[in-house]
PDB file of C-alpha atoms in Angstrom:
ATOM      1  CA  MET I   1     122.536 126.421  34.863  1.00 89.00           C
ATOM      2  CA  ILE I   2     123.918 129.947  35.300  1.00 96.00           C
ATOM      3  CA  LEU I   3     121.772 132.732  33.860  1.00 96.00           C
ATOM      4  CA  HIS I   4     123.450 135.900  32.617  1.00 97.00           C
ATOM      5  CA  ASP I   5     121.817 139.290  32.226  1.00 97.00           C
ATOM      6  CA  THR I   6     122.783 142.871  31.549  1.00 98.00           C
ATOM      7  CA  PHE I   7     120.529 145.889  31.892  1.00 98.00           C
ATOM      8  CA  THR I   8     120.918 149.654  31.925  1.00 98.00           C
ATOM      9  CA  LEU I   9     118.593 152.119  33.642  1.00 98.00           C
ATOM     10  CA  ASP I  10     118.605 155.827  32.826  1.00 98.00           C
ATOM     11  CA  ARG I  11     117.163 158.570  34.998  1.00 98.00           C
ATOM     12  CA  THR I  12     117.323 162.355  34.940  1.00 97.00           C
ATOM     13  CA  TYR I  13     117.057 164.028  38.329  1.00 96.00           C
ATOM     14  CA  PRO I  14     116.344 167.708  39.063  1.00 93.00           C
ATOM     15  CA  ALA I  15     119.519 168.122  41.121  1.00 95.00           C
ATOM     16  CA  ALA I  16     123.191 168.904  40.630  1.00 95.00           C
ATOM     17  CA  ALA I  17     125.551 165.960  40.146  1.00 95.00           C
ATOM     18  CA  ALA I  18     127.185 166.727  43.504  1.00 95.00           C
ATOM     19  CA  GLU I  19     123.817 166.292  45.253  1.00 96.00           C
ATOM     20  CA  VAL I  20     123.061 163.015  43.471  1.00 97.00           C
ATOM     21  CA  TRP I  21     126.568 161.823  44.364  1.00 97.00           C
ATOM     22  CA  ARG I  22     126.032 162.780  47.995  1.00 97.00           C
ATOM     23  CA  CYS I  23     122.767 160.821  48.158  1.00 96.00           C
ATOM     24  CA  TRP I  24     124.604 157.819  46.708  1.00 95.00           C
ATOM     25  CA  THR I  25     127.648 157.994  49.012  1.00 96.00           C
ATOM     26  CA  ASP I  26     126.544 159.535  52.329  1.00 96.00           C
ATOM     27  CA  PRO I  27     125.447 156.705  54.667  1.00 96.00           C
ATOM     28  CA  GLU I  28     122.654 158.742  56.237  1.00 95.00           C
ATOM     29  CA  LEU I  29     121.151 159.685  52.865  1.00 97.00           C
ATOM     30  CA  ARG I  30     121.817 156.357  51.169  1.00 96.00           C
ATOM     31  CA  HIS I  31     119.816 154.371  53.700  1.00 95.00           C
ATOM     32  CA  ARG I  32     116.776 156.540  52.936  1.00 96.00           C
ATOM     33  CA  TRP I  33     116.510 155.307  49.328  1.00 97.00           C
ATOM     34  CA  PHE I  34     118.621 152.113  49.140  1.00 97.00           C
ATOM     35  CA  ARG I  35     116.580 150.026  51.541  1.00 95.00           C
ATOM     36  CA  GLY I  36     114.271 147.092  51.816  1.00 94.00           C
ATOM     37  CA  PRO I  37     110.529 147.340  51.174  1.00 94.00           C
ATOM     38  CA  ASP I  38     108.031 148.290  53.860  1.00 95.00           C
ATOM     39  CA  GLY I  39     108.183 145.695  56.611  1.00 96.00           C
ATOM     40  CA  TYR I  40     111.857 144.866  55.947  1.00 97.00           C
ATOM     41  CA  GLU I  41     113.651 143.966  59.181  1.00 97.00           C
ATOM     42  CA  LEU I  42     117.198 145.360  59.105  1.00 97.00           C
ATOM     43  CA  ALA I  43     119.912 143.156  60.651  1.00 98.00           C
ATOM     44  CA  GLU I  44     123.093 144.906  59.491  1.00 97.00           C
ATOM     45  CA  ARG I  45     124.005 147.973  57.465  1.00 97.00           C
ATOM     46  CA  THR I  46     127.495 149.374  56.822  1.00 97.00           C
ATOM     47  CA  LEU I  47     129.033 151.669  54.211  1.00 97.00           C
ATOM     48  CA  ASP I  48     132.793 152.153  53.838  1.00 97.00           C
ATOM     49  CA  PHE I  49     132.917 154.380  50.757  1.00 96.00           C
ATOM     50  CA  ARG I  50     136.453 154.129  49.418  1.00 97.00           C
ATOM     51  CA  VAL I  51     138.231 152.028  46.806  1.00 98.00           C
ATOM     52  CA  GLY I  52     138.536 148.599  48.408  1.00 98.00           C
ATOM     53  CA  GLY I  53     135.815 149.448  50.905  1.00 98.00           C
ATOM     54  CA  GLY I  54     132.337 148.092  50.748  1.00 98.00           C
ATOM     55  CA  GLU I  55     128.736 148.042  51.732  1.00 98.00           C
ATOM     56  CA  VAL I  56     126.665 145.465  53.584  1.00 98.00           C
ATOM     57  CA  LEU I  57     122.899 145.332  53.820  1.00 97.00           C
ATOM     58  CA  ARG I  58     121.387 142.311  55.548  1.00 98.00           C
ATOM     59  CA  GLY I  59     117.893 141.721  56.798  1.00 98.00           C
ATOM     60  CA  ARG I  60     114.617 139.870  56.488  1.00 98.00           C
ATOM     61  CA  LEU I  61     111.812 140.495  54.003  1.00 97.00           C
ATOM     62  CA  PRO I  62     108.189 140.520  55.242  1.00 96.00           C
ATOM     63  CA  SER I  63     107.886 136.995  53.750  1.00 96.00           C
ATOM     64  CA  GLY I  64     110.587 135.818  56.181  1.00 97.00           C
ATOM     65  CA  THR I  65     113.284 135.405  53.517  1.00 97.00           C
ATOM     66  CA  ARG I  66     116.716 136.508  54.750  1.00 98.00           C
ATOM     67  CA  THR I  67     118.655 138.749  52.369  1.00 97.00           C
ATOM     68  CA  SER I  68     122.346 139.599  52.201  1.00 98.00           C
ATOM     69  CA  PHE I  69     123.937 142.202  49.913  1.00 98.00           C
ATOM     70  CA  ARG I  70     127.732 142.654  50.058  1.00 98.00           C
ATOM     71  CA  ALA I  71     129.504 145.064  47.716  1.00 98.00           C
ATOM     72  CA  THR I  72     133.106 146.102  47.128  1.00 98.00           C
ATOM     73  CA  PHE I  73     134.008 149.436  45.532  1.00 98.00           C
ATOM     74  CA  HIS I  74     136.605 149.137  42.786  1.00 98.00           C
ATOM     75  CA  VAL I  75     136.556 152.526  41.015  1.00 98.00           C
ATOM     76  CA  ILE I  76     135.449 155.856  42.478  1.00 98.00           C
ATOM     77  CA  ALA I  77     135.757 159.056  40.438  1.00 97.00           C
ATOM     78  CA  GLU I  78     133.815 161.803  42.222  1.00 94.00           C
ATOM     79  CA  PRO I  79     131.293 162.976  41.059  1.00 93.00           C
ATOM     80  CA  ARG I  80     131.275 161.037  37.782  1.00 96.00           C
ATOM     81  CA  HIS I  81     131.258 157.291  38.294  1.00 97.00           C
ATOM     82  CA  ILE I  82     131.440 154.337  40.636  1.00 98.00           C
ATOM     83  CA  VAL I  83     132.204 150.724  39.716  1.00 98.00           C
ATOM     84  CA  SER I  84     131.417 148.056  42.280  1.00 98.00           C
ATOM     85  CA  ALA I  85     130.898 144.318  42.454  1.00 98.00           C
ATOM     86  CA  TYR I  86     128.354 142.713  44.721  1.00 98.00           C
ATOM     87  CA  ILE I  87     126.965 139.366  45.715  1.00 98.00           C
ATOM     88  CA  MET I  88     123.471 138.606  46.942  1.00 98.00           C
ATOM     89  CA  HIS I  89     122.275 135.702  49.039  1.00 98.00           C
ATOM     90  CA  LEU I  90     118.727 134.672  49.869  1.00 96.00           C
ATOM     91  CA  ASP I  91     118.452 132.470  52.969  1.00 97.00           C
ATOM     92  CA  ASP I  92     122.237 131.893  52.838  1.00 93.00           C
ATOM     93  CA  VAL I  93     122.083 130.570  49.238  1.00 96.00           C
ATOM     94  CA  LEU I  94     124.044 132.470  46.591  1.00 97.00           C
ATOM     95  CA  LEU I  95     121.588 134.217  44.268  1.00 97.00           C
ATOM     96  CA  SER I  96     123.885 136.343  42.096  1.00 98.00           C
ATOM     97  CA  MET I  97     127.184 138.069  41.455  1.00 98.00           C
ATOM     98  CA  THR I  98     127.084 141.477  39.766  1.00 98.00           C
ATOM     99  CA  LEU I  99     129.325 144.149  38.296  1.00 98.00           C
ATOM    100  CA  ALA I 100     127.578 147.514  38.706  1.00 98.00           C
ATOM    101  CA  THR I 101     128.525 150.789  37.030  1.00 98.00           C
ATOM    102  CA  LEU I 102     127.089 154.183  37.958  1.00 98.00           C
ATOM    103  CA  GLU I 103     127.668 157.154  35.651  1.00 98.00           C
ATOM    104  CA  LEU I 104     126.562 160.722  36.432  1.00 98.00           C
ATOM    105  CA  THR I 105     126.503 163.466  33.812  1.00 97.00           C
ATOM    106  CA  ALA I 106     125.585 167.089  34.504  1.00 94.00           C
ATOM    107  CA  ASP I 107     122.848 168.387  32.222  1.00 90.00           C
ATOM    108  CA  GLY I 108     122.377 172.035  33.163  1.00 89.00           C
ATOM    109  CA  PRO I 109     120.683 172.124  36.574  1.00 91.00           C
ATOM    110  CA  GLN I 110     119.838 168.424  36.260  1.00 95.00           C
ATOM    111  CA  THR I 111     121.849 165.224  36.400  1.00 97.00           C
ATOM    112  CA  ARG I 112     121.593 162.262  34.087  1.00 97.00           C
ATOM    113  CA  LEU I 113     122.190 158.950  35.847  1.00 98.00           C
ATOM    114  CA  ARG I 114     123.034 155.809  33.891  1.00 98.00           C
ATOM    115  CA  TYR I 115     123.258 152.608  35.902  1.00 98.00           C
ATOM    116  CA  THR I 116     124.329 149.278  34.365  1.00 98.00           C
ATOM    117  CA  GLU I 117     124.415 145.820  35.914  1.00 98.00           C
ATOM    118  CA  GLN I 118     126.054 142.712  34.460  1.00 98.00           C
ATOM    119  CA  SER I 119     125.009 139.702  36.498  1.00 98.00           C
ATOM    120  CA  ALA I 120     125.295 135.946  36.809  1.00 98.00           C
ATOM    121  CA  TYR I 121     122.368 134.241  38.569  1.00 98.00           C
ATOM    122  CA  PHE I 122     122.750 130.877  40.259  1.00 97.00           C
ATOM    123  CA  ASP I 123     119.183 130.073  41.332  1.00 95.00           C
ATOM    124  CA  ASP I 124     117.942 128.562  38.024  1.00 93.00           C
ATOM    125  CA  ASP I 125     114.961 130.935  38.077  1.00 95.00           C
ATOM    126  CA  PRO I 126     114.436 132.673  34.722  1.00 96.00           C
ATOM    127  CA  LYS I 127     112.458 135.408  36.529  1.00 96.00           C
ATOM    128  CA  SER I 128     115.424 136.509  38.669  1.00 97.00           C
ATOM    129  CA  PRO I 129     116.896 138.964  36.122  1.00 97.00           C
ATOM    130  CA  GLY I 130     113.539 140.703  35.658  1.00 97.00           C
ATOM    131  CA  ARG I 131     112.989 140.908  39.411  1.00 96.00           C
ATOM    132  CA  ARG I 132     116.475 142.427  39.832  1.00 97.00           C
ATOM    133  CA  LYS I 133     115.834 145.055  37.169  1.00 98.00           C
ATOM    134  CA  GLY I 134     112.477 145.894  38.748  1.00 97.00           C
ATOM    135  CA  GLY I 135     113.970 146.148  42.231  1.00 96.00           C
ATOM    136  CA  THR I 136     116.835 148.316  41.029  1.00 98.00           C
ATOM    137  CA  SER I 137     114.379 150.567  39.203  1.00 98.00           C
ATOM    138  CA  TRP I 138     112.399 150.877  42.456  1.00 97.00           C
ATOM    139  CA  HIS I 139     115.570 151.952  44.288  1.00 97.00           C
ATOM    140  CA  LEU I 140     116.307 154.606  41.641  1.00 98.00           C
ATOM    141  CA  ASP I 141     112.719 155.865  41.906  1.00 98.00           C
ATOM    142  CA  ASN I 142     113.249 156.134  45.688  1.00 97.00           C
ATOM    143  CA  LEU I 143     116.408 158.163  44.996  1.00 98.00           C
ATOM    144  CA  GLY I 144     114.394 160.479  42.746  1.00 97.00           C
ATOM    145  CA  ALA I 145     111.798 160.981  45.488  1.00 96.00           C
ATOM    146  CA  LEU I 146     114.524 161.768  48.031  1.00 96.00           C
ATOM    147  CA  LEU I 147     116.139 164.298  45.678  1.00 96.00           C
ATOM    148  CA  ALA I 148     112.764 165.943  45.040  1.00 93.00           C
ATOM    149  CA  ASP I 149     112.107 166.173  48.811  1.00 90.00           C
ATOM    150  CA  ARG I 150     115.554 167.697  49.398  1.00 88.00           C
ATOM    151  CA  ALA I 151     114.930 170.315  46.671  1.00 84.00           C
ATOM    152  CA  ARG I 152     111.789 171.648  48.433  1.00 79.00           C
TER     153      ARG I 152
END
C-alpha cells in the first residue's frame, strides 16, 4: 500500500532572505546544515543548483543503513522559492518520492521560511511520514543554528 502525506513547516530566521537563500544554495554552506546525524558516513555529495540540475546525498547511518537522496530542481526564483522533486532509498529500496516547495518571504530584518512536502511512501510503514517531518524539522533547526552563528 502506498502512503501519502503532506506537511508544511514554518520558520522565521533572524537573517535577510538573501542570506537564507545562500545557505540553501551554496554547496559549502548547505552541507553544514543539510547533513546526516552525528556518526553519518558520507559516500557522495553533489549540488548542481540550476533548473534541471540536482543534488545527491548518499551515505550510511550509524545503524549501518545506507541512505540515498536524489533531487532535481524544477523551479528556481531567487530569492523567493525553489520547487524540487526527490527520491529516497534505504538500503537500495525505494522509500519515497516527494515534491518539495521552499518559499522565502522578507519580514523586516528577518525571513519567513515556509517549506512544504507532498510525498508518497512505499515502505508500508505508517511511521515513515512522521519520521520524515521530524527529520526535515531537524534540518531546518540546523539551518537556524547556522544562520545564528553567521550573524555573530
